[in-house]
Amino acid sequence: MKTETHELAPEPVGCETAGDERLRELFWTPVGAATADAAQLRMGAHVLALRCGSGATALAAAERTGPVGTVDAVDPSGPLIIRARGEAAARRLSNVDFVQGDVLTWPPRRGGYDSILCAGGTDAFRDPASARERLLQLMRPGGRLTVSVWAETALEPLAETLLQAISLVEAVPGSASWSTAVDSPTGTPASLRDWLAERSLSFPDIRTHRLTLPADPDLLWPLLLRTRLKAVLDGLSPATTACVRRRFAQVLLAGRRDTFDVTVLIGTGTLCRVTSTPRAEDAGPRPGRTRPGDATRPPSPL
């Protein structure tokens, strides 16, 4: 049986607004901290944080592994990596290395990673199936994979608000809709446990992190763009999208909701089987700093 999960999308790229900053404070930072806690990171652990965005999960992991631990944080967005590096410097965290890169080409660490964190979900990768297999190859036997997904029904009120807004915009084709058959979250503890089991991950630990956000359009629109609901807007012109956003704000403010549920599930599984892992010496240089036990790595590009 194939189990699908509706996963969190990574943080945004480009110019940030006050809403983006509040969203980081009210959503991404607590989710990142909860993900790092769920991974049960020990002092001195070697961690890989993928699709790290501006670093909420990676920074939390760096604080938990201590100065003798290491966190390699990877994201394809240069601007987000630069922001994350600045935040790490501000917190004086020298054990986290933010690198612009892709999991599919990320070289293995000799001995494998103790923990891999995907607070943004594996569906965000350009080749999700290959990325999931690659994650298993990068972990050591006994290593742990931790992923976050939306809780079941968490996005439904947000989807209803968006579709109502779209119905008020004449320039949007009437066929625009959010397919619940494809995109409805299956984020139940049982489905997430099955998802981990299908990847041969044992001893599943499923946690519910309950969160709500105020019904503020300047806060919820940036969040909407980090979910699969954004697909409803694909193909629209900038002017039409701006019109949808205005209607979205009107519908939201006219409604009776004071808050929206943005609860996430966080699942962790342990890799007990041995995977076919490329040798570190065959993988080529790894971008970033050189650390004991790693292949030699040149300075990371900006």
Short mmCIF file of C-alpha atoms in Angstrom, two decimals:
data_model
loop_
_atom_site.label_atom_id
_atom_site.label_comp_id
_atom_site.label_asym_id
_atom_site.label_seq_id
_atom_site.Cartn_x
_atom_site.Cartn_y
_atom_site.Cartn_z
CA MET A 1 0.00 0.00 0.00
CA LYS A 2 1.35 3.44 -0.93
CA THR A 3 0.78 6.10 1.70
CA GLU A 4 0.85 9.79 0.77
CA THR A 5 1.50 12.65 3.15
CA HIS A 6 0.75 16.33 2.69
CA GLU A 7 4.04 17.91 3.64
CA LEU A 8 5.10 21.38 4.64
CA ALA A 9 6.69 23.47 1.91
CA PRO A 10 9.97 25.29 2.49
CA GLU A 11 10.16 28.94 3.43
CA PRO A 12 9.92 31.64 0.77
CA VAL A 13 12.53 33.13 -1.49
CA GLY A 14 12.75 36.82 -2.21
CA CYS A 15 11.62 40.04 -0.56
CA GLU A 16 10.13 39.45 2.88
CA THR A 17 7.26 41.37 4.45
CA ALA A 18 6.27 41.97 8.05
CA GLY A 19 3.88 39.04 7.60
CA ASP A 20 6.79 36.77 6.63
CA GLU A 21 8.68 37.82 9.75
CA ARG A 22 5.67 37.16 11.97
CA LEU A 23 5.10 33.82 10.26
CA ARG A 24 8.65 32.83 11.08
CA GLU A 25 8.16 33.82 14.69
CA LEU A 26 4.73 32.23 15.15
CA PHE A 27 5.06 29.16 12.92
CA TRP A 28 8.44 28.22 11.43
CA THR A 29 10.48 28.74 14.62
CA PRO A 30 8.22 26.66 16.91
CA VAL A 31 7.84 23.95 14.25
CA GLY A 32 11.62 23.87 13.81
CA ALA A 33 12.16 23.56 17.55
CA ALA A 34 9.52 20.82 17.82
CA THR A 35 11.15 18.92 14.94
CA ALA A 36 14.56 19.07 16.59
CA ASP A 37 13.03 17.93 19.89
CA ALA A 38 11.24 15.02 18.19
CA ALA A 39 14.56 13.87 16.70
CA GLN A 40 15.91 13.45 20.25
CA LEU A 41 19.30 14.76 19.23
CA ARG A 42 22.15 13.92 21.55
CA MET A 43 25.14 16.10 22.30
CA GLY A 44 27.82 15.54 19.66
CA ALA A 45 25.42 14.17 17.03
CA HIS A 46 26.06 14.69 13.31
CA VAL A 47 22.90 16.05 11.69
CA LEU A 48 21.77 16.82 8.15
CA ALA A 49 18.95 19.36 7.78
CA LEU A 50 17.44 19.37 4.29
CA ARG A 51 15.37 22.10 2.62
CA CYS A 52 16.47 24.14 5.63
CA GLY A 53 15.05 27.47 4.40
CA SER A 54 16.24 30.30 6.59
CA GLY A 55 17.34 27.84 9.24
CA ALA A 56 14.64 27.43 11.89
CA THR A 57 15.13 23.66 12.25
CA ALA A 58 18.89 23.64 11.65
CA LEU A 59 19.54 26.34 14.24
CA ALA A 60 17.44 24.48 16.80
CA ALA A 61 19.41 21.31 16.02
CA ALA A 62 22.73 23.13 16.41
CA GLU A 63 21.72 24.35 19.85
CA ARG A 64 20.81 20.80 20.91
CA THR A 65 23.91 19.01 19.58
CA GLY A 66 26.32 21.38 21.28
CA PRO A 67 29.75 22.59 20.12
CA VAL A 68 31.06 19.05 19.54
CA GLY A 69 28.15 18.19 17.27
CA THR A 70 27.77 19.22 13.63
CA VAL A 71 24.79 20.30 11.55
CA ASP A 72 25.00 20.41 7.75
CA ALA A 73 22.05 22.49 6.52
CA VAL A 74 21.24 22.40 2.81
CA ASP A 75 18.82 24.42 0.67
CA PRO A 76 18.75 25.31 -3.05
CA SER A 77 18.01 28.98 -2.33
CA GLY A 78 21.04 31.24 -2.05
CA PRO A 79 19.14 34.15 -0.40
CA LEU A 80 17.73 31.90 2.32
CA ILE A 81 21.15 30.37 2.98
CA ILE A 82 22.65 33.85 3.38
CA ARG A 83 19.92 34.79 5.84
CA ALA A 84 20.45 31.56 7.79
CA ARG A 85 24.20 32.17 8.02
CA GLY A 86 23.53 35.62 9.42
CA GLU A 87 21.20 34.21 12.06
CA ALA A 88 23.76 31.56 13.03
CA ALA A 89 26.43 34.26 13.40
CA ALA A 90 24.07 36.37 15.52
CA ARG A 91 23.52 33.39 17.83
CA ARG A 92 27.25 32.54 17.81
CA LEU A 93 26.59 29.00 16.61
CA SER A 94 29.78 27.72 14.97
CA ASN A 95 28.67 24.08 14.67
CA VAL A 96 26.16 24.64 11.84
CA ASP A 97 27.18 24.96 8.19
CA PHE A 98 24.61 26.39 5.77
CA VAL A 99 25.27 25.36 2.16
CA GLN A 100 23.40 26.02 -1.07
CA GLY A 101 22.89 22.58 -2.60
CA ASP A 102 20.68 19.62 -3.47
CA VAL A 103 20.17 16.40 -1.53
CA LEU A 104 20.49 14.35 -4.74
CA THR A 105 24.09 15.51 -5.19
CA TRP A 106 24.99 15.90 -1.52
CA PRO A 107 27.98 13.65 -0.76
CA PRO A 108 27.82 11.20 2.12
CA ARG A 109 29.49 11.77 5.45
CA ARG A 110 31.97 9.05 6.37
CA GLY A 111 30.05 6.78 8.73
CA GLY A 112 26.70 8.39 7.86
CA TYR A 113 24.56 10.94 9.65
CA ASP A 114 23.08 10.25 13.06
CA SER A 115 19.94 12.21 12.20
CA ILE A 116 18.31 13.73 9.11
CA LEU A 117 15.67 16.43 9.52
CA CYS A 118 13.07 17.37 6.89
CA ALA A 119 10.83 19.96 8.48
CA GLY A 120 9.89 21.10 4.99
CA GLY A 121 8.82 17.65 3.79
CA THR A 122 10.30 15.50 1.03
CA ASP A 123 7.66 16.42 -1.57
CA ALA A 124 9.40 19.78 -1.92
CA PHE A 125 12.39 18.17 -3.65
CA ARG A 126 12.58 18.26 -7.45
CA ASP A 127 12.60 14.44 -7.51
CA PRO A 128 10.81 13.34 -4.31
CA ALA A 129 11.15 9.58 -4.88
CA SER A 130 14.90 9.79 -5.50
CA ALA A 131 15.30 12.19 -2.59
CA ARG A 132 13.61 9.80 -0.17
CA GLU A 133 15.90 6.95 -1.22
CA ARG A 134 18.90 9.25 -0.96
CA LEU A 135 17.99 10.15 2.63
CA LEU A 136 18.23 6.50 3.63
CA GLN A 137 21.63 6.21 1.96
CA LEU A 138 22.97 9.21 3.86
CA MET A 139 22.00 7.85 7.30
CA ARG A 140 24.10 5.47 9.33
CA PRO A 141 22.52 2.21 10.51
CA GLY A 142 20.66 3.19 13.65
CA GLY A 143 20.25 6.76 12.38
CA ARG A 144 16.91 8.55 12.56
CA LEU A 145 14.82 10.38 9.97
CA THR A 146 12.41 13.07 11.20
CA VAL A 147 9.79 14.63 8.90
CA SER A 148 6.88 17.04 9.37
CA VAL A 149 3.48 16.89 7.66
CA TRP A 150 0.25 18.82 7.98
CA ALA A 151 -2.26 17.30 10.36
CA GLU A 152 -5.43 15.99 8.75
CA THR A 153 -7.97 18.74 7.94
CA ALA A 154 -5.55 21.47 9.12
CA LEU A 155 -5.64 23.26 5.75
CA GLU A 156 -9.31 22.81 4.91
CA PRO A 157 -10.57 26.18 6.28
CA LEU A 158 -7.70 27.95 4.51
CA ALA A 159 -8.55 26.16 1.26
CA GLU A 160 -12.22 27.09 1.58
CA THR A 161 -11.29 30.75 2.09
CA LEU A 162 -9.01 30.75 -0.95
CA LEU A 163 -11.58 29.10 -3.22
CA GLN A 164 -14.25 31.53 -2.10
CA ALA A 165 -11.92 34.40 -2.92
CA ILE A 166 -11.16 32.94 -6.35
CA SER A 167 -14.88 32.61 -7.12
CA LEU A 168 -15.16 36.39 -6.75
CA VAL A 169 -12.49 37.10 -9.35
CA GLU A 170 -13.84 37.09 -12.91
CA ALA A 171 -10.41 36.62 -14.53
CA VAL A 172 -9.91 33.20 -12.91
CA PRO A 173 -11.23 30.20 -14.90
CA GLY A 174 -14.21 28.56 -13.26
CA SER A 175 -12.36 25.25 -13.34
CA ALA A 176 -9.83 26.38 -10.74
CA SER A 177 -10.20 24.19 -7.68
CA TRP A 178 -8.30 22.39 -4.98
CA SER A 179 -8.50 18.66 -5.57
CA THR A 180 -9.07 17.02 -2.23
CA ALA A 181 -8.46 13.64 -3.85
CA VAL A 182 -4.88 14.63 -4.65
CA ASP A 183 -3.94 17.29 -2.15
CA SER A 184 -6.01 16.57 0.92
CA PRO A 185 -3.61 15.88 3.78
CA THR A 186 -3.40 12.32 5.06
CA GLY A 187 -1.55 13.51 8.14
CA THR A 188 -2.93 11.11 10.71
CA PRO A 189 -0.66 9.30 13.15
CA ALA A 190 -1.54 6.01 11.44
CA SER A 191 -0.75 7.22 7.91
CA LEU A 192 2.52 8.82 8.98
CA ARG A 193 3.49 5.62 10.80
CA ASP A 194 2.76 3.68 7.59
CA TRP A 195 4.82 6.16 5.55
CA LEU A 196 7.82 5.53 7.80
CA ALA A 197 7.31 1.76 7.71
CA GLU A 198 7.19 1.75 3.90
CA ARG A 199 10.72 3.15 3.97
CA SER A 200 11.92 0.39 6.31
CA LEU A 201 12.14 2.76 9.28
CA SER A 202 11.46 1.15 12.63
CA PHE A 203 10.39 2.29 16.11
CA PRO A 204 8.13 5.10 14.81
CA ASP A 205 7.53 8.04 17.12
CA ILE A 206 4.62 10.27 16.03
CA ARG A 207 4.01 13.59 17.76
CA THR A 208 1.28 16.18 17.31
CA HIS A 209 2.37 19.81 17.48
CA ARG A 210 -0.75 21.91 17.87
CA LEU A 211 -0.61 25.45 16.54
CA THR A 212 -3.09 28.13 15.56
CA LEU A 213 -2.56 31.40 13.73
CA PRO A 214 -4.73 34.50 13.96
CA ALA A 215 -7.07 35.22 11.05
CA ASP A 216 -4.76 37.88 9.67
CA PRO A 217 -4.50 38.00 5.85
CA ASP A 218 -0.98 39.43 6.01
CA LEU A 219 0.02 36.33 7.99
CA LEU A 220 -2.04 33.63 6.27
CA TRP A 221 -1.32 34.61 2.67
CA PRO A 222 2.44 33.97 3.05
CA LEU A 223 1.59 30.64 4.70
CA LEU A 224 -0.78 29.73 1.87
CA LEU A 225 2.04 30.23 -0.63
CA ARG A 226 4.08 27.59 1.27
CA THR A 227 1.39 24.92 0.88
CA ARG A 228 0.08 22.94 -2.07
CA LEU A 229 -2.79 25.40 -2.22
CA LYS A 230 -0.42 27.59 -4.21
CA ALA A 231 -1.04 25.26 -7.17
CA VAL A 232 -4.50 26.85 -7.50
CA LEU A 233 -2.75 30.13 -8.36
CA ASP A 234 -0.32 28.65 -10.87
CA GLY A 235 -0.75 30.16 -14.33
CA LEU A 236 -2.45 33.32 -13.12
CA SER A 237 -0.96 36.66 -14.08
CA PRO A 238 0.59 38.81 -11.32
CA ALA A 239 -2.32 41.24 -11.61
CA THR A 240 -4.89 38.45 -11.23
CA THR A 241 -3.00 36.93 -8.31
CA ALA A 242 -2.96 40.34 -6.62
CA CYS A 243 -6.72 40.55 -7.14
CA VAL A 244 -7.19 37.10 -5.60
CA ARG A 245 -5.11 38.21 -2.63
CA ARG A 246 -7.32 41.26 -2.08
CA ARG A 247 -10.44 39.11 -2.26
CA PHE A 248 -8.81 36.60 0.10
CA ALA A 249 -8.30 39.36 2.67
CA GLN A 250 -11.90 40.53 2.27
CA VAL A 251 -13.32 37.01 2.71
CA LEU A 252 -11.08 36.37 5.67
CA LEU A 253 -11.96 39.59 7.47
CA ALA A 254 -15.68 39.13 6.75
CA GLY A 255 -15.66 35.63 8.22
CA ARG A 256 -16.28 34.58 11.78
CA ARG A 257 -13.01 32.79 12.38
CA ASP A 258 -10.59 34.32 14.84
CA THR A 259 -7.92 31.65 14.34
CA PHE A 260 -6.88 28.97 11.85
CA ASP A 261 -5.59 25.53 12.78
CA VAL A 262 -2.05 24.90 11.48
CA THR A 263 -1.28 21.77 13.50
CA VAL A 264 1.51 19.56 12.20
CA LEU A 265 2.51 15.96 12.82
CA ILE A 266 6.16 15.12 13.32
CA GLY A 267 7.27 11.55 12.64
CA THR A 268 10.59 9.92 13.44
CA GLY A 269 11.80 6.46 12.39
CA THR A 270 15.04 4.55 12.92
CA LEU A 271 17.03 2.96 10.10
CA CYS A 272 17.79 -0.60 11.20
CA ARG A 273 18.70 -2.09 7.82
CA VAL A 274 21.96 -1.41 5.99
CA THR A 275 21.46 0.61 2.79
CA SER A 276 23.68 0.78 -0.25
CA THR A 277 25.68 3.88 0.61
CA PRO A 278 28.24 5.46 -1.73
CA ARG A 279 31.68 5.72 -0.23
CA ALA A 280 32.61 9.21 1.00
CA GLU A 281 35.90 9.08 -0.90
CA ASP A 282 34.00 8.41 -4.16
CA ALA A 283 31.49 11.20 -3.76
CA GLY A 284 33.73 14.14 -4.61
CA PRO A 285 34.29 17.21 -2.47
CA ARG A 286 31.51 18.41 -0.22
CA PRO A 287 30.84 22.14 -0.08
CA GLY A 288 31.39 23.86 3.25
CA ARG A 289 33.91 23.57 6.06
CA THR A 290 36.23 20.62 6.62
CA ARG A 291 35.45 18.67 9.75
CA PRO A 292 37.01 15.60 11.35
CA GLY A 293 35.56 12.49 9.75
CA ASP A 294 34.35 14.29 6.63
CA ALA A 295 35.71 14.33 3.12
CA THR A 296 37.74 17.45 2.36
CA ARG A 297 35.45 20.34 1.43
CA PRO A 298 36.32 23.66 -0.19
CA PRO A 299 34.73 26.92 1.07
CA SER A 300 31.02 27.01 0.31
CA PRO A 301 29.87 29.38 -2.45
CA LEU A 302 27.49 32.22 -1.72
#
